[in-house]
Amino acid sequence: VQGPALAIGSLDTAQDGKYQSLLLRLDAQEGRAAERQMLDRLIDGAISLAPSSYASIHVVLSPSEYTSLSPNLPSLLQQTLTGLTPLGTLHLLNLSAGFLSLPDELTLAGFTIIESVTDGSDARIVAQKPLPIVTPLPSALPLRKKTDPAKQSSKKALWALSSSSTPTIDAETLLTAADRERPIPTCDPAIAGAPRRKKACKNCSCGLAELEAEEAKSGKVVLLDNDSAVEVGAGDVAKSLIAAAKAAPKATSSCGSCFLGDAFRCASCPYLGLPAFNPGEKVEIDIGMDDF
């Protein structure tokens, strides 16, 4: 990369002549005088390098100065990276064997190592500033073409549910007098002895109410008490149950768990098959119930 060069030296390298030798070599290569700076001015912040101003930066220090530079090395590398143009080079000269970790420091700072000589009197490292990463801009999407208003309106009219040219029909005119009458609720005809899923409604007209009334008159109620069973006619069920309950002794149990249900009853229990009940109450079952 062609461009101005910058030489960074120190008091020690100025005294031993290495800094002057570097300046003479750069002046001969570039054909013009290289810019000169001292390390302590850069470290102290007395000066700062202009961004992207130098094609190459050359640093020559003594081994002891490289050692004392270690705490401020990241700051110096960042300043030199800023001052270099893209693909510009940083030359660290007069290195000693104790600076083998410099390539790692340069890589962390953003440089690319292109040359590393760690043996001999001409030990040096040359690093390059990479090109900036350019993020491509997203491609512009084509604008939507304007549609013809006439075509757009015709398309809307095609999919419209109604239009001015379509005659409307009054839904009320489609109903007849029979459609407007309230339907009379009906149910399946009642059949004696057949299982039924419901009781007669309030205004039963299918005969189920009459069938239930006939079964209530002819049905019987069975009162179970210990080992005896008493059948009572259902003509006057309430009176018969009261009289039978008074005449029958209270229910007793030999095992004490008959009232709990079939899961707690023995095989010869007279209450087997009956629902659970409270101790001492009468167990009643109507033989006209649908469940039996």
CSV table of N, CA and C in Angstrom, one decimal, residues 156-237:
chain,number,residue,atom,x,y,z
A,156,LYS,N,-64.5,-6.8,-7.7
A,156,LYS,CA,-65.3,-6.8,-6.4
A,156,LYS,C,-66.7,-7.2,-6.7
A,157,ALA,N,-67.3,-6.6,-7.8
A,157,ALA,CA,-68.7,-6.9,-8.1
A,157,ALA,C,-68.9,-8.4,-8.4
A,158,LEU,N,-67.8,-9.1,-9.0
A,158,LEU,CA,-67.9,-10.5,-9.3
A,158,LEU,C,-68.1,-11.3,-8.1
A,159,TRP,N,-67.4,-11.0,-7.0
A,159,TRP,CA,-67.4,-11.8,-5.8
A,159,TRP,C,-68.4,-11.2,-4.7
A,160,ALA,N,-69.1,-10.2,-5.1
A,160,ALA,CA,-70.1,-9.7,-4.1
A,160,ALA,C,-71.3,-10.6,-4.0
A,161,LEU,N,-71.8,-10.7,-2.7
A,161,LEU,CA,-73.0,-11.6,-2.5
A,161,LEU,C,-74.2,-11.0,-3.0
A,162,SER,N,-74.3,-9.7,-3.1
A,162,SER,CA,-75.5,-9.0,-3.7
A,162,SER,C,-75.0,-7.8,-4.5
A,163,SER,N,-75.8,-7.5,-5.5
A,163,SER,CA,-75.5,-6.3,-6.3
A,163,SER,C,-76.8,-5.7,-6.7
A,164,SER,N,-76.7,-4.5,-7.3
A,164,SER,CA,-78.0,-3.8,-7.6
A,164,SER,C,-78.7,-4.5,-8.7
A,165,SER,N,-78.1,-5.3,-9.5
A,165,SER,CA,-78.8,-6.0,-10.6
A,165,SER,C,-79.5,-7.3,-10.1
A,166,THR,N,-79.2,-7.7,-8.9
A,166,THR,CA,-79.8,-9.0,-8.4
A,166,THR,C,-81.1,-8.7,-7.6
A,167,PRO,N,-82.2,-9.3,-8.0
A,167,PRO,CA,-83.5,-9.0,-7.3
A,167,PRO,C,-83.4,-9.6,-5.9
A,168,THR,N,-84.0,-9.0,-4.9
A,168,THR,CA,-84.0,-9.5,-3.6
A,168,THR,C,-85.4,-10.2,-3.3
A,169,ILE,N,-85.3,-11.2,-2.4
A,169,ILE,CA,-86.5,-12.0,-2.1
A,169,ILE,C,-86.8,-11.8,-0.6
A,170,ASP,N,-88.1,-11.5,-0.3
A,170,ASP,CA,-88.4,-11.4,1.1
A,170,ASP,C,-88.6,-12.8,1.7
A,171,ALA,N,-87.8,-13.2,2.7
A,171,ALA,CA,-87.9,-14.5,3.3
A,171,ALA,C,-89.3,-14.8,3.9
A,172,GLU,N,-90.0,-13.8,4.4
A,172,GLU,CA,-91.3,-14.0,5.0
A,172,GLU,C,-92.3,-14.5,4.0
A,173,THR,N,-92.2,-14.2,2.7
A,173,THR,CA,-93.1,-14.6,1.7
A,173,THR,C,-93.0,-16.1,1.4
A,174,LEU,N,-91.9,-16.7,1.8
A,174,LEU,CA,-91.7,-18.1,1.6
A,174,LEU,C,-92.4,-19.0,2.6
A,175,LEU,N,-92.8,-18.4,3.8
A,175,LEU,CA,-93.5,-19.2,4.8
A,175,LEU,C,-95.0,-19.3,4.6
A,176,THR,N,-95.5,-20.5,4.8
A,176,THR,CA,-96.9,-20.8,4.7
A,176,THR,C,-97.6,-20.7,6.1
A,177,ALA,N,-98.9,-20.8,6.1
A,177,ALA,CA,-99.6,-20.7,7.4
A,177,ALA,C,-99.3,-21.9,8.3
A,178,ALA,N,-99.0,-23.1,7.7
A,178,ALA,CA,-98.7,-24.3,8.4
A,178,ALA,C,-97.3,-24.1,9.1
A,179,ASP,N,-96.4,-23.4,8.3
A,179,ASP,CA,-95.1,-23.1,8.9
A,179,ASP,C,-95.1,-22.2,10.1
A,180,ARG,N,-96.1,-21.3,10.1
A,180,ARG,CA,-96.1,-20.4,11.2
A,180,ARG,C,-96.8,-20.9,12.5
A,181,GLU,N,-97.5,-22.1,12.4
A,181,GLU,CA,-98.2,-22.7,13.6
A,181,GLU,C,-97.1,-23.3,14.5
A,182,ARG,N,-97.4,-23.1,15.8
A,182,ARG,CA,-96.5,-23.7,16.8
A,182,ARG,C,-96.6,-25.2,16.8
A,183,PRO,N,-95.6,-26.0,16.7
A,183,PRO,CA,-95.7,-27.4,16.7
A,183,PRO,C,-96.1,-28.0,18.0
A,184,ILE,N,-97.0,-29.0,17.9
A,184,ILE,CA,-97.5,-29.7,19.1
A,184,ILE,C,-96.5,-30.8,19.5
A,185,PRO,N,-96.0,-30.7,20.8
A,185,PRO,CA,-95.0,-31.8,21.2
A,185,PRO,C,-95.7,-33.1,21.3
A,186,THR,N,-95.0,-34.1,20.7
A,186,THR,CA,-95.5,-35.5,20.7
A,186,THR,C,-94.4,-36.4,21.3
A,187,CYS,N,-94.8,-37.5,21.7
A,187,CYS,CA,-93.8,-38.5,22.2
A,187,CYS,C,-94.2,-39.9,21.8
A,188,ASP,N,-93.3,-40.8,22.0
A,188,ASP,CA,-93.6,-42.2,21.5
A,188,ASP,C,-94.8,-42.7,22.3
A,189,PRO,N,-95.7,-43.6,21.7
A,189,PRO,CA,-96.8,-44.1,22.4
A,189,PRO,C,-96.3,-45.1,23.5
A,190,ALA,N,-97.0,-45.0,24.7
A,190,ALA,CA,-96.6,-45.8,25.8
A,190,ALA,C,-97.1,-47.2,25.6
A,191,ILE,N,-96.2,-48.2,26.0
A,191,ILE,CA,-96.5,-49.6,25.9
A,191,ILE,C,-96.4,-50.2,27.3
A,192,ALA,N,-97.4,-50.9,27.7
A,192,ALA,CA,-97.4,-51.5,29.1
A,192,ALA,C,-96.3,-52.6,29.1
A,193,GLY,N,-95.5,-52.6,30.2
A,193,GLY,CA,-94.5,-53.6,30.4
A,193,GLY,C,-93.1,-53.2,29.7
A,194,ALA,N,-93.1,-52.3,28.8
A,194,ALA,CA,-91.9,-51.9,28.1
A,194,ALA,C,-91.1,-50.9,28.9
A,195,PRO,N,-89.8,-50.9,28.9
A,195,PRO,CA,-89.0,-50.0,29.6
A,195,PRO,C,-89.2,-48.5,29.1
A,196,ARG,N,-89.2,-47.6,30.1
A,196,ARG,CA,-89.5,-46.2,29.8
A,196,ARG,C,-88.3,-45.4,30.3
A,197,ARG,N,-88.0,-44.3,29.6
A,197,ARG,CA,-86.9,-43.5,29.9
A,197,ARG,C,-87.3,-42.2,30.6
A,198,LYS,N,-88.6,-41.9,30.6
A,198,LYS,CA,-89.1,-40.7,31.2
A,198,LYS,C,-90.4,-40.9,31.8
A,199,LYS,N,-90.8,-39.9,32.6
A,199,LYS,CA,-92.1,-39.9,33.2
A,199,LYS,C,-93.1,-39.1,32.4
A,200,ALA,N,-94.4,-39.2,32.7
A,200,ALA,CA,-95.3,-38.5,31.9
A,200,ALA,C,-95.2,-37.0,32.2
A,201,CYS,N,-95.3,-36.2,31.1
A,201,CYS,CA,-95.2,-34.7,31.2
A,201,CYS,C,-96.5,-34.2,31.8
A,202,LYS,N,-96.5,-32.9,32.0
A,202,LYS,CA,-97.6,-32.2,32.6
A,202,LYS,C,-98.9,-32.4,31.8
A,203,ASN,N,-98.9,-32.1,30.5
A,203,ASN,CA,-100.0,-32.2,29.6
A,203,ASN,C,-99.8,-33.5,28.7
A,204,CYS,N,-99.7,-34.6,29.4
A,204,CYS,CA,-99.4,-35.8,28.6
A,204,CYS,C,-100.6,-36.2,27.7
A,205,SER,N,-100.4,-36.5,26.5
A,205,SER,CA,-101.4,-36.9,25.5
A,205,SER,C,-101.2,-38.2,24.9
A,206,CYS,N,-100.1,-38.9,25.3
A,206,CYS,CA,-99.7,-40.2,24.6
A,206,CYS,C,-100.2,-41.4,25.4
A,207,GLY,N,-100.8,-41.2,26.6
A,207,GLY,CA,-101.3,-42.3,27.4
A,207,GLY,C,-100.4,-42.7,28.5
A,208,LEU,N,-99.2,-42.1,28.6
A,208,LEU,CA,-98.2,-42.5,29.6
A,208,LEU,C,-98.7,-42.1,31.0
A,209,ALA,N,-99.4,-41.0,31.1
A,209,ALA,CA,-99.9,-40.6,32.4
A,209,ALA,C,-101.0,-41.6,32.9
A,210,GLU,N,-101.9,-42.1,32.1
A,210,GLU,CA,-102.9,-43.1,32.5
A,210,GLU,C,-102.2,-44.4,32.8
A,211,LEU,N,-101.2,-44.8,32.1
A,211,LEU,CA,-100.5,-46.0,32.4
A,211,LEU,C,-99.8,-46.0,33.7
A,212,GLU,N,-99.2,-44.9,34.1
A,212,GLU,CA,-98.5,-44.7,35.4
A,212,GLU,C,-99.6,-44.7,36.5
A,213,ALA,N,-100.7,-44.1,36.3
A,213,ALA,CA,-101.8,-44.1,37.3
A,213,ALA,C,-102.3,-45.5,37.5
A,214,GLU,N,-102.5,-46.3,36.5
A,214,GLU,CA,-102.9,-47.7,36.6
A,214,GLU,C,-101.9,-48.6,37.3
A,215,GLU,N,-100.6,-48.4,37.1
A,215,GLU,CA,-99.6,-49.1,37.7
A,215,GLU,C,-99.5,-48.8,39.2
A,216,ALA,N,-99.8,-47.5,39.5
A,216,ALA,CA,-99.7,-47.1,40.9
A,216,ALA,C,-100.9,-47.7,41.7
A,217,LYS,N,-102.0,-47.9,41.1
A,217,LYS,CA,-103.2,-48.6,41.8
A,217,LYS,C,-102.9,-50.1,42.0
A,218,SER,N,-102.4,-50.7,40.9
A,218,SER,CA,-102.2,-52.2,41.0
A,218,SER,C,-100.9,-52.6,41.5
A,219,GLY,N,-100.0,-51.7,41.7
A,219,GLY,CA,-98.7,-52.1,42.2
A,219,GLY,C,-98.7,-52.4,43.7
A,220,LYS,N,-97.6,-53.0,44.2
A,220,LYS,CA,-97.4,-53.4,45.6
A,220,LYS,C,-96.1,-52.9,46.1
A,221,VAL,N,-96.1,-52.7,47.4
A,221,VAL,CA,-94.9,-52.3,48.1
A,221,VAL,C,-94.4,-53.4,49.0
A,222,VAL,N,-93.2,-53.8,49.0
A,222,VAL,CA,-92.6,-54.9,49.8
A,222,VAL,C,-91.8,-54.3,50.9
A,223,LEU,N,-92.2,-54.6,52.1
A,223,LEU,CA,-91.4,-54.2,53.3
A,223,LEU,C,-90.6,-55.4,53.8
A,224,LEU,N,-89.3,-55.2,53.9
A,224,LEU,CA,-88.4,-56.2,54.4
A,224,LEU,C,-88.0,-55.9,55.8
A,225,ASP,N,-88.0,-56.9,56.6
A,225,ASP,CA,-87.6,-56.7,58.0
A,225,ASP,C,-87.0,-58.0,58.5
A,226,ASN,N,-85.7,-58.0,58.7
A,226,ASN,CA,-84.9,-59.2,59.1
A,226,ASN,C,-85.2,-60.4,58.1
A,227,ASP,N,-85.8,-61.4,58.6
A,227,ASP,CA,-86.1,-62.6,57.8
A,227,ASP,C,-87.5,-62.6,57.1
A,228,SER,N,-88.3,-61.6,57.3
A,228,SER,CA,-89.7,-61.6,56.8
A,228,SER,C,-89.8,-60.5,55.8
A,229,ALA,N,-90.8,-60.7,54.9
A,229,ALA,CA,-91.1,-59.7,53.9
A,229,ALA,C,-92.6,-59.5,53.9
A,230,VAL,N,-93.1,-58.3,53.9
A,230,VAL,CA,-94.6,-58.0,54.0
A,230,VAL,C,-94.9,-57.3,52.7
A,231,GLU,N,-95.9,-57.8,52.0
A,231,GLU,CA,-96.4,-57.1,50.8
A,231,GLU,C,-97.6,-56.3,51.2
A,232,VAL,N,-97.7,-55.0,50.7
A,232,VAL,CA,-98.7,-54.1,51.0
A,232,VAL,C,-99.3,-53.6,49.7
A,233,GLY,N,-100.6,-53.6,49.6
A,233,GLY,CA,-101.2,-53.1,48.4
A,233,GLY,C,-101.0,-51.6,48.2
A,234,ALA,N,-100.8,-51.1,46.9
A,234,ALA,CA,-100.5,-49.7,46.7
A,234,ALA,C,-101.7,-48.9,46.5
A,235,GLY,N,-103.0,-49.4,46.8
A,235,GLY,CA,-104.2,-48.5,46.8
A,235,GLY,C,-104.1,-47.4,47.7
A,236,ASP,N,-103.7,-47.7,48.9
A,236,ASP,CA,-103.5,-46.6,49.9
A,236,ASP,C,-102.0,-46.8,50.5
A,237,VAL,N,-101.0,-46.4,49.7
A,237,VAL,CA,-99.7,-46.8,50.0
A,237,VAL,C,-99.2,-46.1,51.2
